[in-house]
Amino acid sequence: MSLVDVRDLKVEFGELRAVDGLSFRLEKGAALALVGESGSGKSTVASALLGLHRGTGAKVGGAIEVAGIDVPAASDEALRRLRGGKAAMVFQDPLSSLDPYYAIGDQIAEVYRVHARVSRRAARARGVEVLDRVGIADSPRRSRSRPHEFSGGMRQRALIAMALACEPDLLIADEPTTALDVTVQAQILDLLHTLREETGMGLLLVTHDVGVAAESVDEVLVMRHGRVVEHGAVGDVLGEPSQAYTRELLGAVPRVDVRRRAVAGVRAAGADVAPGASDAGSQAPEGTSRAVPTAAAVPSPDRPAKSSSAPGTASGGSSPTAAGPHSDADREPPELSSAAPPKAAAETPAQPTDVVLEAHGLRREFGRGKRAFVAVDDVSLTIRRGETLGIVGESGSGKTTLGRMLVGLLEPTAGEIKPGGGVRPDVQMVFQDPVSSLNPRRSVGESIADPLRARGEKDEMRIKGRVRELLERVGLEGAHYDRYPHEFSGGQRQRVGIARALAADPRIIVCDEPVSALDVTTQAQVVALLGELQRELGLALVFVAHDLAVVRQVSDRVAVMRRGRIVESGPADEVYDNPRDPYTKQLLAAVPALDPEVAARRRAARRELAVA
């Protein structure tokens, strides 16, 4: 008997059919990934396996058996025994899944006592045991910590520990690594693989990241609009996909090992960045850079694909994109088609007057006295008009703090930020989470209008007209002025954030993890939009991210941060192809590989290194 047996599953929310006739099996000890874009129905399937749609008004049809339990026909008591006992789920956001008021160990102990009749002392001991098992150092002491005292990776480990408390036969992991940097992501994926080897549990992994699937599972099931597009062994599906949609999905994945190509009209001379000094007058060496598809050519839910070439793009035929093979839009699903690279334009050397911002010896401390923490330490950089500076590093490396100082949201403890040419440029920020950065009680139009009013504009007709122009400029509709944030998808909300940043007519936009929570095709759309705006407006971009592949895709130069300092910097291709610093090499080695064999070799190498 299979551990999971799903036959003709249908899930409807009112008139929306989120899952339509899905069937698959998962054997004991095996691992299956559900892969697809946001809205494809992946998480809906995962929730249906545990009967989480019961009582929500959703209509569930078909057959679902998990660990021998008929989920649709099971009583409430049987479902309680299934959840956590036979099957456990690890959710995407550990912070919202953990109670902020209770110690981590107590929360794990509570789950264990629900399914095992043991004393409180025995339950707490079990909590310490599973925390140690998932790699939490000094687990007796850390079990008394609350969620806010854990890092993002540690919180995810704590959720996995909670899921393992009752030794389930099935672990369902719903986007378990989405917000984690590459090294922590690699640790979590290695942990899941090790636990599966040691316990023999089955793993159902829900992810939009194809690289994560390659690292973790035996089989891949590709979903689109609630249906199965392709299903097979991970090596077959990722190595030789039979369906056009799967090929386009793979083609949208940014590759860390692909060199960049020339960006039309933008010289590939990035910011001069040095760990302790800045050379404002020097010019960056010539380099090749890669074009980002124009936003007009990368379709979105609110803007369908166009068969004709957008201005500045090559027309006709197919050509390789940096993210993977490109197929002609007429022969592939239009939702995922990508543009050919723009025609190369004549490049002109960057002049000293092109400098729009310089920073010298920036330092930022939090706290005082012995408790003072240095988040950024002696960082200097120069940013020029029309370039993109990528800043990469693990969580806690100081990337976001540096970005906030450049925008003016934080004052440096030491050092100075000087405008290029003596004119203070407008610097705006696009935040990581558009949901929390937009007021849910105000329309998106009013949020975009705020910078205009702050600059002294009082004519409401002109304000609304400008806002509608900005909405259309980022690929939305002027009529969306009166809509609220919850009425938009994640990618659309990020477009709203970009429109709000543009309202102030900035010369520099600092993008803080702008695509970290988006699926690969939506990432490509947002990145393409930023590239188009940069080329048309001559904007300088500071792209802060932990995703090294995306950073290479967009950046002219890259700065690698660790513990508040820049440990390596230079032209993107040079840093990626010939990294000098051991930390940079470590980051690049942790990037997920699309080849399962390469992923297995890397995992084995990391395991040997950890043992040594």
Coordinates of C-alpha atoms in Angstrom, one line a residue:
M1 CA 0.0 0.0 0.0
S2 CA 1.3 3.4 -0.9
L3 CA 2.0 6.0 1.8
V4 CA 0.0 8.6 -0.2
D5 CA -2.5 7.7 -2.9
V6 CA -4.4 10.6 -4.5
R7 CA -6.9 9.9 -7.3
D8 CA -8.8 12.5 -9.4
L9 CA -8.5 15.2 -6.7
K10 CA -10.6 18.3 -7.2
V11 CA -10.7 21.3 -4.9
E12 CA -13.1 24.2 -5.6
F13 CA -13.4 27.5 -3.8
G14 CA -16.7 28.9 -5.0
E15 CA -16.4 29.2 -8.8
L16 CA -12.6 28.7 -8.8
R17 CA -11.3 25.2 -9.3
A18 CA -7.9 25.3 -7.7
V19 CA -7.1 21.6 -8.3
D20 CA -8.6 19.7 -11.3
G21 CA -8.3 15.9 -11.6
L22 CA -4.9 15.5 -9.9
S23 CA -3.6 11.9 -9.3
F24 CA -0.3 10.7 -7.9
R25 CA 1.3 8.2 -5.5
L26 CA 4.1 8.4 -3.0
E27 CA 5.7 5.3 -1.6
K28 CA 7.3 5.0 1.9
G29 CA 10.8 6.5 2.0
A30 CA 10.4 8.3 -1.3
A31 CA 10.4 12.0 -2.1
L32 CA 8.2 13.9 -4.5
A33 CA 8.2 17.6 -5.4
L34 CA 5.1 19.5 -6.5
V35 CA 6.5 22.3 -8.7
G36 CA 4.8 25.2 -10.4
E37 CA 4.1 28.9 -10.3
S38 CA 2.2 30.7 -7.6
G39 CA -1.5 29.8 -8.0
S40 CA -0.9 26.5 -9.7
G41 CA -2.5 24.6 -6.8
K42 CA 0.5 23.1 -5.0
S43 CA -0.3 24.3 -1.5
T44 CA -3.9 23.4 -2.0
V45 CA -3.0 19.8 -2.7
A46 CA -0.7 19.7 0.4
S47 CA -3.5 21.0 2.6
A48 CA -5.9 18.5 1.2
L49 CA -3.7 15.6 2.3
L50 CA -4.2 16.6 5.9
G51 CA -7.9 17.5 5.5
L52 CA -7.2 21.2 6.3
H53 CA -9.9 22.3 3.9
R54 CA -12.6 20.8 6.1
G55 CA -14.9 23.5 7.5
T56 CA -13.6 26.2 5.2
G57 CA -16.3 26.0 2.6
A58 CA -14.1 24.5 0.0
K59 CA -15.5 21.6 -2.0
V60 CA -13.1 18.6 -2.2
G61 CA -13.7 15.6 -4.5
G62 CA -11.8 12.5 -5.4
A63 CA -10.0 10.0 -3.3
I64 CA -7.2 10.8 -0.8
E65 CA -5.5 8.1 1.3
V66 CA -2.6 9.0 3.6
A67 CA -0.9 6.3 5.8
G68 CA -4.0 4.1 5.3
I69 CA -6.5 6.8 6.3
D70 CA -9.3 7.8 4.0
V71 CA -8.9 11.6 4.5
P72 CA -12.3 12.8 3.1
A73 CA -14.3 10.1 5.0
A74 CA -12.2 10.3 8.3
S75 CA -13.8 11.6 11.5
D76 CA -12.4 14.7 13.2
E77 CA -10.8 12.5 15.8
A78 CA -9.1 10.4 13.1
L79 CA -7.8 13.6 11.4
R80 CA -6.3 14.8 14.7
R81 CA -4.4 11.5 15.0
L82 CA -3.2 11.9 11.4
R83 CA -2.0 15.4 11.7
G84 CA 1.3 15.4 13.5
G85 CA 1.1 11.7 14.3
K86 CA 1.2 9.9 10.9
A87 CA 1.8 13.0 8.8
A88 CA 3.3 16.4 9.7
M89 CA 3.6 19.7 7.8
V90 CA 6.3 22.3 7.8
F91 CA 4.9 25.7 6.6
Q92 CA 6.6 28.4 4.6
D93 CA 6.8 31.1 7.2
P94 CA 8.1 29.8 10.5
L95 CA 7.6 33.0 12.4
S96 CA 3.9 33.0 11.8
S97 CA 3.7 29.3 12.5
L98 CA 5.3 29.6 16.0
D99 CA 3.6 31.2 19.0
P100 CA 5.7 34.3 19.9
Y101 CA 4.9 34.0 23.6
Y102 CA 6.0 30.4 24.3
A103 CA 9.4 28.8 24.4
I104 CA 10.3 26.7 21.4
G105 CA 10.8 23.6 23.6
D106 CA 7.4 24.0 25.2
Q107 CA 5.7 24.3 21.8
I108 CA 7.3 21.0 20.6
A109 CA 6.4 19.4 23.9
E110 CA 2.8 20.4 23.5
V111 CA 2.6 18.7 20.1
Y112 CA 4.2 15.6 21.5
R113 CA 1.7 15.3 24.4
V114 CA -1.3 15.6 22.1
H115 CA -0.2 12.3 20.5
A116 CA 1.6 10.5 23.3
R117 CA 0.4 10.1 26.9
V118 CA 3.6 11.2 28.6
S119 CA 4.4 13.5 31.5
R120 CA 5.4 17.1 31.0
R121 CA 9.0 16.3 31.9
A122 CA 9.1 13.5 29.3
A123 CA 7.6 15.8 26.7
R124 CA 10.2 18.6 27.4
A125 CA 12.9 16.0 27.1
R126 CA 11.5 14.9 23.7
G127 CA 11.6 18.6 22.6
V128 CA 15.3 18.9 23.5
E129 CA 16.0 15.6 21.8
V130 CA 14.5 16.6 18.4
L131 CA 16.0 20.0 18.5
D132 CA 19.4 18.4 18.9
R133 CA 18.5 16.0 16.0
V134 CA 17.9 18.9 13.6
G135 CA 21.2 20.5 14.4
I136 CA 20.3 23.2 17.0
A137 CA 23.4 23.5 19.1
D138 CA 23.1 23.6 22.9
S139 CA 19.6 22.3 22.6
P140 CA 18.8 22.2 26.4
R141 CA 19.4 25.9 26.7
R142 CA 18.0 26.9 23.3
S143 CA 14.8 25.0 23.9
R144 CA 13.9 27.7 26.5
S145 CA 14.3 30.4 23.8
R146 CA 11.4 32.1 22.1
P147 CA 11.0 32.3 18.3
H148 CA 12.3 35.9 18.1
E149 CA 15.6 34.8 19.6
F150 CA 16.2 32.3 16.7
S151 CA 17.4 33.2 13.2
G152 CA 15.3 32.4 10.2
G153 CA 17.1 29.1 9.5
M154 CA 16.9 28.1 13.2
R155 CA 13.2 28.8 13.3
Q156 CA 12.8 26.6 10.2
R157 CA 14.8 23.8 12.0
A158 CA 12.5 24.2 15.0
L159 CA 9.4 23.7 12.9
I160 CA 11.0 20.6 11.4
A161 CA 11.8 19.4 14.9
M162 CA 8.2 19.9 15.9
A163 CA 7.1 17.9 12.9
L164 CA 9.5 15.1 13.8
A165 CA 8.4 14.9 17.5
C166 CA 6.0 12.0 16.8
E167 CA 8.1 10.3 14.2
P168 CA 5.6 10.7 11.3
D169 CA 5.6 8.5 8.2
L170 CA 5.1 11.5 6.0
L171 CA 6.6 15.0 6.1
I172 CA 5.0 17.7 4.0
A173 CA 7.3 20.7 3.5
D174 CA 5.5 23.7 1.9
E175 CA 8.2 26.1 0.5
P176 CA 10.5 25.5 3.5
T177 CA 13.4 27.5 2.1
T178 CA 11.8 30.4 0.3
A179 CA 13.1 33.3 2.5
L180 CA 16.4 31.7 3.4
D181 CA 19.9 32.6 2.1
V182 CA 21.7 30.0 0.0
T183 CA 23.9 28.6 2.7
V184 CA 21.0 28.1 5.2
Q185 CA 18.9 26.8 2.4
A186 CA 21.6 24.1 1.7
Q187 CA 21.7 23.2 5.3
I188 CA 17.9 22.7 5.5
L189 CA 17.8 20.7 2.3
D190 CA 20.7 18.5 3.6
L191 CA 18.8 18.1 6.9
L192 CA 15.7 16.9 5.1
H193 CA 17.7 14.4 3.0
T194 CA 19.5 13.1 6.1
L195 CA 16.3 12.7 8.1
R196 CA 14.7 10.8 5.2
E197 CA 17.7 8.4 5.1
E198 CA 17.7 7.9 8.8
T199 CA 13.9 7.5 9.5
G200 CA 12.6 6.2 6.2
M201 CA 9.8 8.8 6.1
G202 CA 8.3 10.0 2.9
L203 CA 8.7 13.6 1.8
L204 CA 6.3 15.7 -0.2
L205 CA 8.1 19.0 -1.1
V206 CA 6.0 21.9 -2.3
T207 CA 8.2 24.5 -4.1
H208 CA 8.4 27.0 -7.0
D209 CA 12.2 26.7 -7.0
V210 CA 13.2 24.0 -9.5
G211 CA 16.7 24.0 -8.1
V212 CA 15.4 23.1 -4.6
A213 CA 13.5 20.1 -6.2
A214 CA 16.7 18.9 -7.9
E215 CA 18.5 18.9 -4.6
S216 CA 15.9 17.0 -2.6
V217 CA 13.6 14.5 -4.3
D218 CA 13.3 11.4 -6.5
E219 CA 10.3 12.5 -8.6
V220 CA 8.9 15.8 -9.8
L221 CA 5.3 16.6 -10.6
V222 CA 4.9 19.9 -12.5
M223 CA 1.5 21.7 -12.0
R224 CA -0.2 24.4 -13.9
H225 CA -3.7 25.7 -13.3
G226 CA -4.4 22.9 -10.9
R227 CA -3.5 20.1 -13.4
V228 CA -0.6 17.8 -14.0
V229 CA 1.7 19.0 -16.8
E230 CA 4.5 16.5 -16.4
H231 CA 5.4 13.8 -13.9
G232 CA 8.5 11.6 -13.7
A233 CA 11.9 11.0 -12.3
V234 CA 13.7 14.2 -11.3
G235 CA 16.6 13.6 -13.7
D236 CA 14.2 13.0 -16.6
V237 CA 11.9 15.9 -16.0
L238 CA 14.7 18.4 -15.3
G239 CA 17.2 17.0 -17.8
E240 CA 14.9 16.2 -20.7
P241 CA 11.4 17.8 -20.1
S242 CA 8.8 16.6 -22.6
Q243 CA 6.4 19.4 -22.2
A244 CA 6.8 23.0 -23.5
Y245 CA 5.6 24.5 -20.2
T246 CA 8.2 22.6 -18.2
R247 CA 10.9 23.8 -20.6
E248 CA 9.8 27.4 -20.2
L249 CA 9.6 27.0 -16.4
L250 CA 13.2 25.8 -16.5
G251 CA 14.2 28.5 -18.9
A252 CA 13.0 31.2 -16.4
V253 CA 15.3 29.9 -13.7
P254 CA 18.3 32.3 -13.4
R255 CA 21.6 30.4 -13.7
V256 CA 24.6 31.3 -11.5
D257 CA 27.0 29.8 -14.0
V258 CA 25.9 31.8 -17.1
R259 CA 27.9 34.8 -18.1
R260 CA 26.2 38.1 -18.8
R261 CA 25.6 39.8 -22.1
A262 CA 25.6 43.5 -23.1
V263 CA 22.8 45.6 -21.9
A264 CA 21.5 48.0 -24.5
G265 CA 22.5 51.6 -23.9
V266 CA 24.1 50.9 -20.5
R267 CA 27.8 50.6 -20.1
A268 CA 28.9 47.6 -18.1
A269 CA 31.0 49.7 -15.8
G270 CA 29.7 49.2 -12.3
A271 CA 30.2 50.9 -9.0
D272 CA 33.7 51.2 -7.7
V273 CA 33.5 49.2 -4.4
A274 CA 36.3 48.6 -2.0
P275 CA 36.3 47.1 1.5
G276 CA 37.9 50.2 3.0
A277 CA 38.3 52.8 0.4
S278 CA 36.5 54.3 -2.6
D279 CA 38.1 55.6 -5.8
A280 CA 35.6 58.1 -7.1
G281 CA 37.7 59.0 -10.2
S282 CA 38.6 55.5 -11.4
Q283 CA 36.7 53.8 -14.1
A284 CA 35.6 50.2 -13.9
P285 CA 37.2 47.8 -16.4
E286 CA 35.3 46.9 -19.5
G287 CA 33.2 43.7 -19.2
T288 CA 30.4 41.9 -20.9
S289 CA 26.9 42.1 -19.4
R290 CA 23.6 40.4 -20.0
A291 CA 20.5 42.0 -21.2
V292 CA 17.4 41.7 -19.1
P293 CA 14.2 41.2 -21.1
T294 CA 12.1 44.3 -21.4
A295 CA 9.0 44.3 -19.2
A296 CA 6.8 44.7 -22.2
A297 CA 8.0 41.4 -23.6
V298 CA 7.7 39.4 -20.4
P299 CA 4.0 38.7 -19.9
S300 CA 2.3 39.1 -16.6
P301 CA -1.2 38.3 -15.3
D302 CA -2.3 41.8 -16.1
R303 CA -0.5 42.2 -19.4
P304 CA -0.7 39.4 -22.0
A305 CA 2.2 38.5 -24.2
K306 CA 2.7 40.4 -27.5
S307 CA 3.8 38.6 -30.6
S308 CA 5.4 41.7 -32.1
S309 CA 8.8 42.9 -30.9
A310 CA 8.9 45.5 -28.2
P311 CA 11.0 48.6 -28.9
G312 CA 14.6 47.8 -28.4
T313 CA 14.3 44.1 -28.7
A314 CA 15.4 41.8 -31.5
S315 CA 12.4 40.6 -33.6
G316 CA 11.7 37.2 -34.9
G317 CA 13.4 33.8 -34.4
S318 CA 14.6 32.3 -31.1
S319 CA 17.8 32.9 -29.3
P320 CA 19.3 31.7 -26.1
T321 CA 18.5 33.7 -22.9
A322 CA 20.9 33.8 -20.0
A323 CA 18.4 31.8 -18.0
G324 CA 18.1 29.0 -20.4
P325 CA 16.9 28.1 -23.9
H326 CA 14.5 30.5 -25.5
S327 CA 11.7 29.3 -27.7
D328 CA 9.7 31.4 -30.1
A329 CA 6.7 32.9 -28.4
D330 CA 4.4 31.5 -31.1
R331 CA 5.4 28.0 -30.3
E332 CA 5.5 28.1 -26.5
P333 CA 3.0 29.0 -23.8
P334 CA 2.7 32.8 -24.0
E335 CA 2.5 33.2 -20.2
L336 CA 6.2 32.3 -19.9
S337 CA 7.8 33.6 -23.0
S338 CA 10.9 35.7 -22.6
A339 CA 12.2 38.4 -24.8
A340 CA 15.3 38.2 -27.0
P341 CA 18.2 40.4 -25.9
P342 CA 18.0 44.1 -26.9
K343 CA 20.3 45.2 -29.7
A344 CA 23.6 46.3 -28.5
A345 CA 24.0 50.1 -28.5
A346 CA 27.2 52.0 -28.8
E347 CA 28.9 52.2 -25.4
T348 CA 30.5 55.4 -24.0
P349 CA 32.9 55.4 -21.2
A350 CA 31.6 56.4 -17.8
Q351 CA 32.8 59.9 -16.8
P352 CA 33.4 61.2 -13.3
T353 CA 30.2 63.3 -13.7
D354 CA 28.3 60.1 -14.0
V355 CA 28.8 59.5 -10.2
V356 CA 25.4 59.9 -8.4
L357 CA 26.4 58.7 -5.0
E358 CA 29.6 58.0 -3.0
A359 CA 29.9 56.4 0.5
H360 CA 33.1 56.5 2.5
G361 CA 33.9 54.4 5.6
L362 CA 30.2 53.7 6.5
R363 CA 29.7 52.1 9.9
R364 CA 26.5 51.4 11.8
E365 CA 26.2 50.2 15.3
F366 CA 23.1 49.1 17.2
G367 CA 23.1 49.3 21.0
R368 CA 25.6 50.8 23.3
G369 CA 28.6 49.9 25.4
K370 CA 29.5 46.2 25.7
R371 CA 26.2 45.3 24.0
A372 CA 26.9 47.3 20.9
F373 CA 26.6 45.3 17.7
V374 CA 28.4 46.4 14.5
A375 CA 26.1 45.7 11.5
V376 CA 28.2 47.6 8.9
D377 CA 31.9 48.2 9.3
D378 CA 34.0 50.5 7.1
V379 CA 32.2 50.1 3.8
S380 CA 32.9 52.4 0.9
L381 CA 31.4 52.5 -2.6
T382 CA 30.6 54.6 -5.6
I383 CA 27.4 54.4 -7.7
R384 CA 27.2 55.7 -11.2
R385 CA 24.2 56.6 -13.4
G386 CA 22.6 53.8 -15.3
E387 CA 24.4 50.9 -13.5
T388 CA 23.4 48.1 -11.2
L389 CA 25.4 47.3 -8.1
G390 CA 24.5 43.9 -6.6
I391 CA 25.1 43.3 -2.9
V392 CA 25.0 39.7 -1.8
G393 CA 25.6 37.8 1.5
E394 CA 24.0 35.7 4.1
S395 CA 21.3 36.9 6.4
G396 CA 22.9 39.1 9.0
S397 CA 25.8 40.2 6.8
G398 CA 24.7 43.8 6.8
K399 CA 23.2 44.1 3.3
T400 CA 19.8 45.6 4.3
T401 CA 21.4 47.9 6.9
L402 CA 23.7 49.3 4.2
G403 CA 20.8 49.8 1.8
R404 CA 18.8 51.6 4.5
M405 CA 21.7 54.0 5.1
L406 CA 22.0 54.8 1.4
V407 CA 18.3 55.7 1.3
G408 CA 18.5 57.7 4.5
L409 CA 16.3 55.5 6.7
L410 CA 19.3 54.9 9.0
E411 CA 22.0 57.4 10.0
P412 CA 25.6 56.1 9.9
T413 CA 27.4 55.8 13.2
A414 CA 30.5 56.9 11.3
G415 CA 31.4 57.7 7.7
E416 CA 29.7 59.8 5.2
I417 CA 27.5 59.6 2.1
K418 CA 28.1 62.3 -0.5
P419 CA 26.0 63.0 -3.6
G420 CA 27.8 63.0 -7.0
G421 CA 28.4 66.4 -8.5
G422 CA 27.3 68.1 -5.3
V423 CA 23.6 67.5 -6.0
R424 CA 21.7 65.3 -3.5
P425 CA 20.0 62.6 -5.6
D426 CA 16.6 61.3 -4.8
V427 CA 17.1 57.8 -3.5
Q428 CA 14.0 55.5 -3.1
M429 CA 13.6 52.0 -1.9
V430 CA 11.7 48.9 -3.0
F431 CA 11.1 46.7 0.0
Q432 CA 11.3 42.9 0.3
D433 CA 7.7 42.4 1.4
P434 CA 5.2 44.6 -0.5
V435 CA 2.4 43.4 1.8
S436 CA 3.9 44.9 5.0
S437 CA 5.2 48.0 3.2
L438 CA 1.8 49.0 1.8
N439 CA -1.0 50.2 4.1
P440 CA -3.8 47.7 3.8
R441 CA -6.4 50.4 4.7
R442 CA -5.4 52.7 1.9
S443 CA -5.8 52.2 -1.9
V444 CA -2.6 51.6 -3.8
G445 CA -3.2 54.8 -5.7
E446 CA -3.1 56.8 -2.4
S447 CA 0.1 55.0 -1.4
I448 CA 1.8 55.9 -4.7
A449 CA 0.6 59.5 -4.4
D450 CA 2.3 60.0 -1.0
P451 CA 5.7 61.0 -2.5
L452 CA 4.0 63.4 -4.8
R453 CA 2.2 65.2 -2.0
A454 CA 5.4 65.1 0.1
R455 CA 7.1 67.1 -2.6
G456 CA 4.5 69.8 -2.4
E457 CA 2.1 68.9 -5.3
K458 CA -1.4 70.0 -4.3
D459 CA -3.4 69.7 -7.5
E460 CA -5.3 66.4 -6.9
M461 CA -6.2 66.0 -10.6
R462 CA -2.5 66.2 -11.5
I463 CA -1.6 63.8 -8.7
K464 CA -4.2 61.2 -9.8
G465 CA -3.2 61.6 -13.4
R466 CA 0.5 61.0 -12.5
V467 CA -0.4 58.0 -10.4
R468 CA -2.4 56.4 -13.2
E469 CA 0.6 57.0 -15.5
L470 CA 2.9 55.3 -13.1
L471 CA 0.5 52.3 -12.7
E472 CA 0.4 51.8 -16.4
R473 CA 4.2 52.3 -16.6
V474 CA 4.8 49.3 -14.3
G475 CA 2.4 47.1 -16.2
L476 CA -0.8 47.6 -14.2
E477 CA -3.9 49.7 -15.1
G478 CA -4.7 53.2 -14.3
A479 CA -8.1 52.0 -13.1
H480 CA -6.3 50.1 -10.3
Y481 CA -5.9 53.4 -8.4
D482 CA -8.8 52.6 -6.1
R483 CA -7.9 48.9 -5.4
Y484 CA -6.4 47.7 -2.1
P485 CA -3.2 45.7 -1.7
H486 CA -5.1 42.4 -0.9
E487 CA -6.7 42.6 -4.3
F488 CA -3.3 42.1 -6.1
S489 CA -1.0 39.1 -6.5
G490 CA 2.5 39.2 -5.0
G491 CA 4.1 40.2 -8.3
Q492 CA 1.5 42.9 -8.8
R493 CA 2.1 44.3 -5.3
Q494 CA 5.8 44.5 -6.0
R495 CA 5.0 46.5 -9.2
V496 CA 3.0 48.9 -7.0
G497 CA 6.1 49.3 -4.8
I498 CA 8.2 50.1 -7.8
A499 CA 5.6 52.7 -9.0
R500 CA 5.7 54.3 -5.6
A501 CA 9.5 54.5 -5.7
L502 CA 9.3 56.1 -9.2
A503 CA 6.8 58.8 -8.0
A504 CA 9.7 60.7 -6.4
D505 CA 11.6 60.8 -9.7
P506 CA 14.7 59.2 -8.1
R507 CA 18.1 58.8 -9.6
I508 CA 18.8 55.7 -7.5
I509 CA 16.5 52.9 -6.4
V510 CA 17.7 50.5 -3.7
C511 CA 15.9 47.2 -4.1
D512 CA 16.0 45.1 -0.9
E513 CA 15.3 41.5 -1.8
P514 CA 12.6 42.6 -4.3
V515 CA 12.0 39.1 -5.8
S516 CA 12.9 36.7 -2.9
A517 CA 9.3 35.5 -2.3
L518 CA 8.2 35.3 -5.9
D519 CA 8.2 32.3 -8.2
V520 CA 10.7 32.2 -11.1
T521 CA 8.5 33.5 -13.8
T522 CA 7.2 36.4 -11.7
Q523 CA 10.8 37.1 -10.7
A524 CA 11.7 37.3 -14.4
Q525 CA 8.8 39.8 -15.0
V526 CA 9.9 42.1 -12.1
V527 CA 13.5 41.9 -13.0
A528 CA 12.6 42.7 -16.6
L529 CA 10.6 45.7 -15.5
L530 CA 13.5 47.1 -13.4
G531 CA 15.8 46.6 -16.4
E532 CA 13.5 48.5 -18.8
L533 CA 13.0 51.3 -16.3
Q534 CA 16.7 51.6 -15.8
R535 CA 17.5 51.8 -19.5
E536 CA 14.7 54.4 -20.2
L537 CA 15.3 56.6 -17.2
G538 CA 19.0 56.2 -16.6
L539 CA 18.4 54.9 -13.1
A540 CA 21.1 53.5 -10.9
L541 CA 20.0 50.4 -9.0
V542 CA 21.4 48.9 -5.9
F543 CA 20.2 45.3 -5.9
V544 CA 20.4 43.7 -2.4
A545 CA 19.7 40.0 -2.4
H546 CA 20.8 36.6 -1.1
D547 CA 19.9 34.9 -4.4
L548 CA 23.3 34.8 -6.2
A549 CA 21.8 33.7 -9.5
V550 CA 19.4 36.6 -9.7
V551 CA 22.1 39.1 -8.7
R552 CA 24.4 37.9 -11.5
Q553 CA 21.5 38.3 -13.9
V554 CA 21.0 42.0 -13.2
S555 CA 24.3 43.3 -11.9
D556 CA 27.2 45.1 -13.6
R557 CA 29.3 44.8 -10.5
V558 CA 28.9 42.8 -7.3
A559 CA 29.9 43.3 -3.7
V560 CA 30.0 40.3 -1.3
M561 CA 29.3 41.2 2.3
R562 CA 30.1 39.1 5.4
R563 CA 29.8 40.3 9.0
G564 CA 29.3 43.9 8.0
R565 CA 32.3 44.1 5.6
I566 CA 32.8 43.8 1.9
V567 CA 35.1 40.8 1.4
E568 CA 35.2 40.9 -2.4
S569 CA 34.0 43.1 -5.1
G570 CA 34.4 43.6 -8.9
P571 CA 32.7 43.1 -12.2
A572 CA 30.0 40.5 -11.9
D573 CA 31.5 37.9 -14.3
E574 CA 34.9 38.3 -12.7
V575 CA 33.5 37.7 -9.1
Y576 CA 31.4 34.7 -10.2
D577 CA 33.8 33.0 -12.5
N578 CA 37.0 33.6 -10.5
P579 CA 36.1 34.2 -6.9
R580 CA 39.1 35.0 -4.7
D581 CA 37.7 35.0 -1.2
P582 CA 36.8 31.6 0.5
Y583 CA 33.5 33.0 1.6
T584 CA 32.5 33.9 -1.9
K585 CA 33.4 30.4 -3.0
Q586 CA 31.3 28.9 -0.2
L587 CA 28.3 31.0 -1.2
L588 CA 28.6 29.9 -4.8
A589 CA 29.0 26.2 -3.8
A590 CA 25.7 26.4 -1.9
V591 CA 23.6 27.5 -4.9
P592 CA 21.2 24.7 -5.9
A593 CA 22.1 22.8 -9.0
L594 CA 19.5 21.8 -11.6
D595 CA 21.4 18.5 -12.2
P596 CA 20.5 15.9 -9.5
E597 CA 23.9 14.2 -9.9
V598 CA 25.7 17.5 -9.3
A599 CA 23.4 18.2 -6.4
A600 CA 24.2 14.8 -4.9
R601 CA 28.0 15.4 -5.2
R602 CA 27.7 18.8 -3.6
R603 CA 25.7 17.4 -0.8
A604 CA 28.3 14.7 -0.2
A605 CA 31.1 17.2 -0.2
R606 CA 29.2 19.4 2.3
R607 CA 28.7 16.4 4.5
E608 CA 32.4 15.5 4.4
L609 CA 33.3 19.1 5.2
A610 CA 30.9 19.1 8.2
V611 CA 32.3 15.9 9.6
A612 CA 35.9 17.2 9.2

